[in-house]
Coordinates of N, CA and C in Angstrom, one line a residue:
Chain R
G1 N 209.4 17.1 -183.0 CA 209.0 18.4 -183.4 C 209.3 19.2 -182.4
A2 N 208.9 20.5 -182.7 CA 208.8 21.7 -181.9 C 207.8 21.7 -180.4
G3 N 206.9 21.3 -180.9 CA 205.9 21.2 -179.9 C 204.8 19.9 -179.6
V4 N 204.2 20.1 -178.8 CA 203.2 18.6 -178.6 C 202.4 18.5 -180.1
S5 N 202.6 17.3 -180.2 CA 201.6 17.2 -181.7 C 200.7 16.1 -181.3
Q6 N 199.2 16.5 -181.5 CA 198.2 15.6 -181.5 C 197.6 14.9 -182.7
S7 N 197.2 13.8 -182.8 CA 196.3 13.5 -183.9 C 195.3 12.3 -183.5
P8 N 193.8 12.7 -184.3 CA 193.4 13.5 -185.6 C 193.3 14.5 -184.6
R9 N 193.3 15.6 -185.2 CA 192.8 17.1 -185.0 C 191.2 17.1 -185.0
Y10 N 190.7 16.3 -185.7 CA 189.1 16.1 -185.5 C 188.6 14.6 -185.9
K11 N 188.0 14.2 -185.0 CA 187.2 13.0 -185.1 C 185.9 13.0 -184.9
V12 N 185.1 12.5 -186.0 CA 183.7 12.0 -185.9 C 183.3 10.6 -186.0
T13 N 182.9 10.4 -184.7 CA 182.3 8.8 -185.0 C 180.8 8.6 -184.3
K14 N 180.5 7.3 -184.8 CA 179.3 6.8 -184.7 C 179.4 6.2 -182.8
R15 N 178.2 6.5 -182.1 CA 178.2 5.9 -180.9 C 178.5 4.6 -181.0
G16 N 179.2 4.2 -180.1 CA 179.6 2.6 -180.1 C 180.8 2.2 -180.6
Q17 N 181.8 2.9 -181.4 CA 182.7 2.6 -181.9 C 183.7 3.1 -180.9
D18 N 184.9 2.5 -181.2 CA 186.2 3.1 -180.6 C 187.1 3.8 -180.9
V19 N 187.6 4.8 -180.1 CA 188.5 5.8 -181.0 C 189.7 5.5 -180.0
A20 N 190.6 6.0 -180.9 CA 192.3 6.1 -180.5 C 192.7 7.5 -180.8
L21 N 193.3 8.1 -179.9 CA 193.8 9.6 -180.1 C 195.3 9.5 -179.6
R22 N 196.0 10.3 -180.3 CA 197.5 10.1 -180.2 C 198.2 11.2 -179.8
C23 N 199.2 11.1 -178.9 CA 200.0 12.4 -178.4 C 201.8 12.2 -179.0
D24 N 202.1 13.2 -179.2 CA 203.6 13.0 -179.7 C 204.1 14.2 -178.6
P25 N 204.8 13.7 -177.6 CA 205.5 14.8 -176.7 C 206.5 15.4 -177.4
I26 N 207.0 16.9 -176.7 CA 208.2 17.5 -176.9 C 209.1 16.4 -176.3
S27 N 210.0 16.1 -177.3 CA 211.0 15.1 -177.3 C 211.9 15.5 -175.9
G28 N 212.2 14.4 -175.1 CA 212.7 14.7 -173.8 C 211.9 15.1 -172.8
H29 N 210.6 14.9 -172.8 CA 209.8 15.5 -171.7 C 209.9 14.4 -171.1
V30 N 209.5 14.2 -169.8 CA 209.4 13.2 -169.0 C 208.1 12.9 -168.9
S31 N 207.1 13.8 -168.7 CA 205.8 13.7 -168.2 C 204.9 14.0 -169.1
L32 N 203.9 13.1 -169.6 CA 202.8 13.2 -170.3 C 201.6 13.3 -169.7
Y33 N 200.8 14.4 -170.0 CA 199.2 14.5 -169.5 C 198.0 14.4 -170.0
W34 N 197.0 13.9 -170.0 CA 196.0 13.7 -170.7 C 194.8 14.7 -170.1
Y35 N 194.4 15.4 -170.8 CA 193.0 16.3 -170.0 C 192.1 16.4 -171.0
R36 N 190.8 16.7 -170.6 CA 189.5 16.6 -171.4 C 188.8 18.2 -171.1
Q37 N 188.4 18.9 -172.1 CA 188.3 20.4 -172.0 C 186.6 20.5 -172.6
A38 N 185.6 20.6 -172.1 CA 184.5 20.9 -172.5 C 184.2 22.5 -173.0
L39 N 183.6 22.7 -173.7 CA 183.3 24.2 -174.3 C 183.0 25.1 -172.8
G40 N 184.1 26.3 -172.7 CA 183.7 27.1 -171.8 C 184.1 26.6 -170.3
Q41 N 184.9 25.7 -170.4 CA 185.3 25.3 -169.0 C 186.9 24.9 -169.1
G42 N 187.3 24.7 -167.8 CA 188.9 24.1 -167.7 C 189.1 23.2 -168.5
P43 N 190.5 22.7 -168.3 CA 190.9 21.3 -168.9 C 190.6 20.3 -167.3
E44 N 190.3 19.6 -167.7 CA 189.9 18.6 -166.7 C 190.4 17.2 -166.9
F45 N 191.5 16.9 -165.5 CA 192.4 16.0 -165.6 C 191.9 14.5 -165.7
L46 N 192.7 13.8 -166.5 CA 192.5 12.6 -167.0 C 193.7 11.4 -166.3
T47 N 194.7 11.8 -167.1 CA 195.7 10.7 -166.4 C 196.9 11.2 -166.6
Y48 N 198.1 10.7 -166.3 CA 199.3 11.0 -166.4 C 200.3 10.0 -166.3
F49 N 201.4 10.4 -167.2 CA 202.8 9.4 -167.1 C 204.0 9.8 -166.8
N50 N 204.9 9.3 -166.4 CA 206.2 9.8 -165.9 C 207.0 8.6 -166.9
Y51 N 207.8 8.6 -168.0 CA 208.5 7.7 -168.6 C 207.0 7.0 -169.1
E52 N 207.6 5.6 -169.1 CA 206.3 4.6 -169.5 C 205.4 4.4 -168.4
A53 N 205.5 4.7 -167.1 CA 204.5 4.2 -166.3 C 203.4 5.3 -165.9
Q54 N 202.2 4.9 -166.0 CA 201.0 5.3 -165.5 C 201.3 6.1 -164.1
Q55 N 201.1 7.0 -163.6 CA 201.3 7.7 -162.2 C 199.9 7.7 -161.6
D56 N 199.1 7.7 -162.5 CA 197.6 8.3 -161.8 C 196.7 8.3 -163.1
K57 N 195.7 7.5 -163.0 CA 194.8 7.3 -163.8 C 193.3 7.4 -163.2
S58 N 193.3 8.1 -161.9 CA 192.0 8.5 -161.0 C 191.2 9.1 -161.8
G59 N 191.3 10.1 -162.8 CA 190.7 10.9 -163.8 C 189.9 10.4 -164.9
L60 N 190.4 9.5 -165.2 CA 189.5 8.5 -166.1 C 188.1 8.2 -165.7
P61 N 187.1 8.8 -166.7 CA 185.9 8.9 -166.3 C 185.4 7.4 -166.2
N62 N 185.6 6.2 -166.7 CA 185.3 5.0 -166.2 C 186.0 3.8 -167.1
D63 N 185.8 2.5 -167.0 CA 186.8 1.8 -167.6 C 186.4 1.8 -169.2
R64 N 185.9 2.4 -169.8 CA 185.9 2.6 -171.2 C 187.2 3.5 -171.7
F65 N 187.5 4.1 -170.8 CA 188.8 5.0 -171.0 C 190.1 4.4 -170.7
S66 N 190.7 4.3 -171.3 CA 192.6 3.7 -171.1 C 193.4 4.5 -171.7
A67 N 194.6 4.6 -171.4 CA 195.8 5.2 -171.9 C 197.1 4.4 -171.7
E68 N 197.7 4.5 -172.4 CA 199.2 3.9 -172.7 C 200.3 4.7 -173.3
R69 N 201.7 4.3 -172.7 CA 202.9 5.3 -173.2 C 204.0 4.2 -173.2
P70 N 203.6 3.0 -173.8 CA 204.5 2.2 -174.3 C 206.4 2.2 -174.2
E71 N 206.7 3.3 -174.7 CA 208.1 3.5 -174.9 C 208.3 4.7 -174.4
G72 N 207.8 5.4 -173.5 CA 208.0 6.5 -172.7 C 207.9 7.9 -173.9
S73 N 207.3 7.6 -175.0 CA 207.0 8.9 -175.6 C 205.9 9.2 -175.9
I74 N 205.4 8.3 -177.2 CA 203.9 8.8 -177.9 C 203.0 7.9 -176.8
S75 N 201.8 8.6 -176.7 CA 201.0 8.1 -175.9 C 199.3 8.2 -176.7
T76 N 198.6 6.9 -176.2 CA 197.4 6.8 -176.8 C 196.6 6.5 -176.0
L77 N 195.4 7.4 -176.1 CA 193.9 7.5 -175.1 C 193.1 6.7 -176.2
T78 N 192.7 5.8 -175.6 CA 191.5 4.7 -176.4 C 190.2 5.1 -175.7
I79 N 189.3 5.2 -176.2 CA 187.6 5.4 -175.9 C 187.2 4.4 -176.6
Q80 N 186.6 3.2 -175.8 CA 185.6 1.9 -176.3 C 184.1 2.4 -176.1
R81 N 183.6 1.9 -177.1 CA 182.3 1.9 -177.1 C 181.7 3.4 -176.6
T82 N 182.1 4.3 -177.5 CA 182.0 5.4 -177.4 C 180.3 6.1 -177.3
E83 N 180.4 7.1 -176.6 CA 178.8 7.8 -176.2 C 179.0 9.0 -176.6
Q84 N 177.7 9.7 -176.4 CA 177.4 11.1 -176.9 C 178.3 12.1 -175.8
R85 N 178.2 11.5 -174.5 CA 178.7 12.8 -173.8 C 180.3 12.3 -173.4
D86 N 180.9 11.5 -174.6 CA 182.4 11.7 -174.5 C 182.9 12.6 -175.4
S87 N 181.8 13.5 -176.4 CA 182.4 14.6 -177.3 C 182.8 15.6 -176.7
A88 N 183.9 16.3 -176.8 CA 184.8 17.0 -175.9 C 186.1 17.1 -176.9
M89 N 187.1 18.2 -176.4 CA 188.4 18.4 -176.7 C 189.4 17.8 -175.9
Y90 N 189.9 17.0 -176.5 CA 191.1 15.6 -175.8 C 192.3 16.6 -175.7
R91 N 192.9 16.9 -174.7 CA 194.2 17.8 -174.8 C 195.2 16.7 -174.3
C92 N 196.4 16.7 -175.0 CA 197.7 16.1 -174.4 C 198.7 17.4 -173.9
A93 N 199.3 17.2 -172.8 CA 200.4 18.1 -172.3 C 201.5 17.5 -172.0
S94 N 203.0 17.9 -172.1 CA 204.0 17.3 -171.4 C 204.8 18.3 -170.9
S95 N 205.4 17.5 -169.7 CA 206.6 18.5 -169.3 C 207.6 17.8 -169.0
L96 N 208.8 18.8 -168.7 CA 210.2 18.3 -168.8 C 210.5 17.7 -167.8
L97 N 210.2 18.3 -166.6 CA 210.6 17.9 -165.0 C 209.2 16.8 -164.4
G98 N 207.9 17.2 -164.6 CA 206.8 16.7 -164.1 C 206.6 17.1 -163.0
R99 N 207.0 16.9 -162.0 CA 206.4 17.7 -160.8 C 206.7 19.3 -160.7
T100 N 205.7 19.9 -160.4 CA 206.0 21.3 -160.7 C 206.5 22.1 -161.8
G101 N 206.3 21.2 -162.8 CA 206.9 21.9 -164.2 C 205.7 22.4 -165.1
E102 N 206.3 23.3 -165.8 CA 205.2 24.0 -166.8 C 204.8 22.9 -167.7
L103 N 203.6 23.1 -168.0 CA 203.0 22.4 -168.7 C 202.7 22.9 -170.6
F104 N 203.5 22.0 -171.5 CA 203.2 22.3 -172.7 C 202.0 21.5 -173.9
F105 N 200.8 22.4 -173.9 CA 199.8 21.6 -174.5 C 200.0 21.6 -175.8
G106 N 199.6 20.3 -176.7 CA 199.0 20.3 -178.1 C 197.8 20.9 -178.5
E107 N 197.3 21.3 -179.5 CA 196.4 21.8 -180.2 C 194.9 20.9 -180.0
G108 N 195.2 19.8 -179.5 CA 194.0 19.1 -179.1 C 193.3 18.3 -179.8
S109 N 192.5 17.2 -179.8 CA 191.5 16.3 -180.8 C 190.4 16.6 -180.5
R110 N 189.6 17.2 -181.3 CA 188.2 17.7 -180.9 C 187.4 16.2 -181.6
L111 N 186.7 15.6 -180.3 CA 186.1 14.6 -180.5 C 184.7 14.7 -180.6
T112 N 183.8 14.2 -181.8 CA 182.5 14.2 -181.8 C 181.7 12.9 -182.1
V113 N 180.9 12.4 -180.9 CA 180.2 11.4 -181.1 C 178.9 11.4 -181.4
L114 N 178.4 11.1 -182.7 CA 176.8 11.2 -183.2 C 176.1 10.3 -182.5
Chain L
G1 N 186.4 16.7 -158.6 CA 186.0 18.4 -159.0 C 187.0 19.3 -158.6
Q2 N 186.9 20.5 -159.1 CA 188.0 21.5 -159.2 C 188.0 21.6 -157.5
Q3 N 189.5 22.2 -157.1 CA 189.6 22.7 -156.0 C 189.6 23.9 -155.8
V4 N 190.3 24.7 -157.0 CA 190.4 25.9 -156.9 C 189.3 26.9 -157.4
M5 N 188.7 27.9 -157.0 CA 187.8 28.5 -157.4 C 188.0 30.0 -157.8
Q6 N 187.8 30.1 -159.2 CA 188.1 31.5 -159.9 C 186.7 32.3 -160.4
I7 N 187.2 33.7 -159.8 CA 186.1 34.8 -159.8 C 186.9 36.0 -160.6
P8 N 186.1 36.5 -161.3 CA 184.6 36.4 -162.1 C 184.9 35.4 -163.0
Q9 N 183.6 34.7 -163.5 CA 183.5 33.8 -164.5 C 183.7 34.6 -166.2
Y10 N 183.4 35.5 -166.2 CA 183.5 36.7 -167.2 C 183.8 37.8 -166.8
Q11 N 184.5 38.7 -167.7 CA 184.8 39.9 -167.6 C 184.8 40.7 -168.8
H12 N 184.2 41.9 -169.2 CA 184.2 42.6 -170.3 C 184.8 44.0 -169.8
V13 N 185.6 44.4 -170.6 CA 186.3 45.7 -170.3 C 186.5 46.5 -171.6
Q14 N 186.9 47.8 -171.4 CA 186.9 48.7 -172.6 C 188.6 48.7 -172.4
E15 N 189.1 48.7 -173.7 CA 190.2 48.8 -174.2 C 191.0 50.2 -173.0
G16 N 192.2 49.7 -172.5 CA 192.9 50.7 -171.5 C 192.4 50.7 -170.3
E17 N 191.3 49.9 -169.9 CA 191.1 49.8 -168.3 C 191.9 48.6 -167.8
D18 N 191.9 48.3 -166.3 CA 192.5 47.4 -165.9 C 191.6 45.8 -166.0
F19 N 192.1 45.0 -165.3 CA 191.2 43.6 -165.0 C 191.8 43.1 -164.1
T20 N 191.4 42.0 -163.4 CA 191.9 41.1 -162.3 C 191.1 40.2 -162.1
T21 N 191.7 39.2 -162.0 CA 191.1 37.7 -161.9 C 191.5 37.1 -160.6
Y22 N 190.9 36.3 -159.6 CA 191.0 35.7 -158.8 C 191.0 34.3 -158.7
C23 N 192.1 33.8 -157.8 CA 192.0 32.4 -157.6 C 191.7 32.1 -156.0
N24 N 190.9 31.1 -155.6 CA 191.1 31.1 -154.2 C 190.7 29.3 -153.9
S25 N 191.4 29.0 -153.2 CA 191.3 27.6 -152.4 C 191.0 27.6 -150.9
S26 N 190.7 26.4 -150.7 CA 190.0 26.1 -149.4 C 191.2 25.5 -148.6
T27 N 192.4 25.0 -149.4 CA 193.7 24.8 -148.5 C 194.5 25.4 -149.2
T28 N 195.7 25.0 -148.3 CA 197.4 25.6 -148.5 C 197.6 24.9 -150.1
L29 N 198.3 25.8 -150.7 CA 198.8 25.6 -152.1 C 200.1 25.2 -152.2
S30 N 200.7 24.4 -152.5 CA 202.2 24.2 -152.5 C 203.0 25.2 -153.6
N31 N 202.2 25.4 -154.7 CA 202.4 26.4 -155.8 C 201.0 26.3 -156.7
I32 N 201.4 27.6 -157.5 CA 200.0 28.0 -158.4 C 200.5 28.3 -159.5
Q33 N 200.1 27.8 -160.9 CA 200.3 28.2 -162.2 C 199.3 28.9 -162.6
W34 N 199.7 30.1 -164.0 CA 198.4 30.5 -164.5 C 198.9 30.2 -166.1
Y35 N 197.5 30.3 -166.9 CA 197.9 30.1 -168.1 C 196.6 30.6 -168.7
K36 N 197.3 31.0 -170.2 CA 196.1 32.1 -170.7 C 195.8 31.0 -172.0
Q37 N 194.4 31.1 -172.4 CA 194.0 30.3 -173.7 C 193.4 31.4 -174.4
R38 N 193.9 31.8 -175.6 CA 193.1 32.5 -176.5 C 191.9 32.0 -177.2
P39 N 191.2 32.3 -177.7 CA 189.7 31.8 -178.6 C 190.4 30.9 -179.5
G40 N 189.8 29.4 -179.6 CA 190.2 28.9 -180.4 C 191.5 28.0 -180.6
G41 N 192.1 28.3 -179.2 CA 193.7 27.7 -178.9 C 193.6 27.0 -177.9
H42 N 195.2 26.8 -177.4 CA 195.0 26.0 -176.2 C 195.5 26.7 -175.1
P43 N 195.5 26.1 -174.0 CA 196.4 26.6 -172.7 C 197.9 27.2 -173.0
V44 N 198.6 28.2 -172.7 CA 199.8 28.5 -172.7 C 200.3 28.8 -171.2
F45 N 201.3 28.0 -171.0 CA 201.8 28.8 -169.5 C 202.2 30.0 -169.2
L46 N 201.8 30.9 -168.4 CA 202.2 32.3 -168.0 C 203.2 32.2 -167.1
I47 N 203.1 31.7 -166.0 CA 203.9 31.7 -164.7 C 203.8 30.7 -163.7
Q48 N 204.5 30.5 -162.7 CA 204.4 29.7 -161.7 C 204.9 30.2 -160.4
L49 N 204.1 30.4 -159.5 CA 204.2 31.1 -158.1 C 204.3 29.9 -157.2
V50 N 205.2 30.2 -156.4 CA 206.0 29.1 -155.0 C 206.0 29.6 -153.9
K51 N 206.2 30.9 -153.5 CA 206.5 31.7 -152.3 C 205.4 32.0 -151.8
S52 N 205.0 32.1 -150.5 CA 204.2 32.8 -149.8 C 204.9 34.6 -150.1
G53 N 203.2 35.0 -150.6 CA 203.5 36.8 -150.7 C 204.1 36.8 -152.3
E54 N 204.5 36.1 -153.1 CA 205.4 36.4 -154.0 C 204.4 37.4 -154.8
V55 N 205.3 38.0 -155.7 CA 204.6 39.2 -156.5 C 205.5 39.0 -157.8
K56 N 205.2 38.6 -159.0 CA 206.0 38.5 -160.2 C 205.0 39.6 -161.2
K57 N 206.3 40.2 -161.9 CA 205.7 40.8 -163.1 C 206.0 40.5 -164.5
Q58 N 205.1 40.6 -165.4 CA 205.5 40.4 -167.0 C 204.7 41.5 -167.3
K59 N 205.6 42.8 -167.9 CA 205.3 43.7 -168.5 C 203.8 44.3 -167.7
R60 N 202.8 44.1 -168.6 CA 201.5 44.7 -167.8 C 200.9 43.7 -167.1
L61 N 201.5 42.6 -166.8 CA 200.7 41.4 -166.2 C 201.7 41.6 -164.8
T62 N 200.7 41.4 -163.7 CA 201.0 41.4 -162.1 C 200.4 40.3 -161.6
F63 N 201.1 38.9 -161.3 CA 200.9 38.1 -160.5 C 201.4 37.9 -158.9
Q64 N 200.3 37.6 -158.1 CA 200.4 37.5 -156.8 C 200.3 36.2 -156.0
F65 N 201.2 35.8 -155.1 CA 200.6 34.7 -154.5 C 200.1 35.2 -153.1
G66 N 199.2 34.7 -152.5 CA 198.6 35.3 -150.9 C 200.1 34.9 -150.0
E67 N 199.7 35.7 -149.1 CA 200.5 35.1 -147.8 C 200.2 34.1 -147.2
A68 N 199.2 33.3 -147.3 CA 198.4 31.8 -146.6 C 198.8 31.1 -147.6
K69 N 199.3 31.5 -148.7 CA 199.2 30.6 -150.1 C 197.9 30.0 -150.3
K70 N 196.5 30.6 -149.9 CA 195.4 30.1 -150.4 C 194.6 30.6 -151.8
N71 N 195.6 31.4 -152.1 CA 194.7 32.6 -153.2 C 195.7 33.3 -153.8
S72 N 195.6 33.4 -155.1 CA 196.2 34.2 -156.2 C 195.7 35.0 -156.8
S73 N 196.0 36.1 -157.8 CA 195.8 36.9 -158.5 C 196.4 37.4 -159.6
L74 N 195.9 37.5 -160.6 CA 196.6 38.2 -162.0 C 195.6 39.5 -162.1
H75 N 196.6 40.6 -162.6 CA 196.1 41.7 -162.8 C 196.8 42.3 -164.0
I76 N 196.1 42.6 -165.0 CA 196.5 43.2 -166.1 C 196.5 44.7 -166.0
T77 N 197.2 45.5 -166.2 CA 197.2 47.1 -166.8 C 196.9 47.3 -167.7
A78 N 195.9 48.4 -168.2 CA 195.6 49.1 -169.4 C 195.8 48.0 -170.5
T79 N 194.5 47.5 -170.4 CA 194.1 45.9 -171.3 C 194.3 46.3 -172.9
Q80 N 194.8 45.6 -173.6 CA 194.7 45.4 -175.1 C 194.0 44.5 -175.7
T81 N 193.8 44.5 -177.0 CA 193.0 43.8 -177.4 C 193.6 42.5 -177.5
T82 N 194.9 42.4 -177.5 CA 195.9 41.1 -177.3 C 195.4 40.2 -176.0
D83 N 194.8 40.8 -175.2 CA 194.6 40.0 -174.0 C 193.5 39.4 -173.9
V84 N 192.5 39.4 -175.0 CA 191.6 38.4 -175.2 C 192.0 37.3 -174.9
G85 N 190.9 36.5 -174.1 CA 191.4 34.9 -173.7 C 190.7 34.6 -172.4
T86 N 190.8 33.4 -172.3 CA 190.3 32.6 -171.0 C 191.9 32.5 -170.0
Y87 N 191.6 33.1 -168.7 CA 192.9 33.0 -167.7 C 192.6 31.9 -166.8
F88 N 193.5 31.0 -166.7 CA 193.0 29.9 -165.8 C 194.2 29.8 -164.6
C89 N 193.9 29.8 -163.4 CA 194.6 29.1 -162.8 C 194.9 27.8 -162.3
A90 N 196.1 27.2 -162.2 CA 196.1 25.8 -161.9 C 196.8 25.5 -160.7
E91 N 196.2 24.5 -159.9 CA 197.0 24.3 -158.7 C 197.4 22.8 -158.7
E92 N 198.7 22.4 -158.1 CA 199.3 21.1 -157.9 C 198.7 20.2 -157.1
T93 N 198.2 19.2 -157.2 CA 197.5 18.2 -156.1 C 197.9 16.8 -156.3
S94 N 197.9 16.3 -155.2 CA 197.9 14.9 -154.8 C 199.4 14.4 -156.2
G95 N 200.4 14.8 -155.8 CA 201.5 14.3 -156.3 C 201.8 15.3 -157.8
S96 N 201.9 14.9 -158.9 CA 201.9 15.8 -159.9 C 200.6 16.1 -161.0
R97 N 199.5 15.9 -160.6 CA 198.4 16.3 -161.1 C 198.0 17.6 -160.9
L98 N 197.8 18.4 -161.7 CA 197.6 19.9 -162.1 C 196.2 20.2 -162.4
T99 N 195.5 20.4 -161.5 CA 194.1 20.9 -161.5 C 193.7 22.2 -161.9
F100 N 193.1 22.5 -162.9 CA 192.6 23.8 -163.3 C 191.5 24.1 -162.9
G101 N 191.3 25.9 -162.5 CA 190.1 26.5 -162.0 C 189.4 26.5 -163.3
E102 N 188.1 27.1 -163.5 CA 187.0 27.3 -164.8 C 187.5 28.4 -165.3
G103 N 188.1 29.1 -165.1 CA 188.7 30.3 -165.7 C 188.0 31.5 -165.9
T104 N 188.6 32.6 -166.1 CA 188.0 33.8 -166.2 C 188.3 34.3 -167.7
Q105 N 186.9 34.5 -168.4 CA 186.8 34.9 -169.6 C 186.9 36.5 -170.1
L106 N 188.1 37.0 -170.5 CA 188.4 38.3 -170.9 C 187.9 38.8 -172.2
T107 N 187.2 39.7 -172.5 CA 186.7 40.3 -173.5 C 187.3 41.6 -173.5
V108 N 187.8 42.1 -174.4 CA 188.1 43.7 -174.5 C 187.7 44.5 -175.8
N109 N 186.6 45.5 -175.4 CA 186.3 46.1 -176.2 C 187.4 47.1 -176.8
P110 N 187.4 47.6 -178.3 CA 188.1 48.4 -178.7 C 187.7 49.8 -178.5

């Protein structure tokens, strides 16, 4: 596709359920990033990949959060046993070169945990 | 936590007035990027500054990188209603992690 695609755009789930958020980056982009953005705040780094390798996962809040990019393209961010505090906009971004490259963001996945 | 501080947090201007947002860091930055996020939208890349003292212009937008590479600014001349949104600076930290500031939310009254 022409841009970064994220699905679902909106997800409402009950506390304790697992959710999987998908990101399809721009074709050919080496690096893929996951951010979380609360209303009125800047994007908060979660993790990023170069190709299929997870380079930095230090931003993941706890071990309920995990991400993978098995074939170096599509990535999935999984949140297990969701809690209300996990409610946020989850944004995926990709870049062509990785280091110092411009990030292209997707429209985001809005997660609401009831 | 965030390493770059942005001020002001909010700015309200009349259409035609100028606007400036500042980004400050306690450490020397390798480079800095600026993004704009329209209400309900996603961050969109504006520019990257790399060199000490660098100044770049995009139409009514002027971006500066401080001589010590610890601060940066975005100035908009004669704001228009299309400039409404939140402007973020972002610094590269520990490898390729891009850390965003809290942003400056700009509203423009017509």
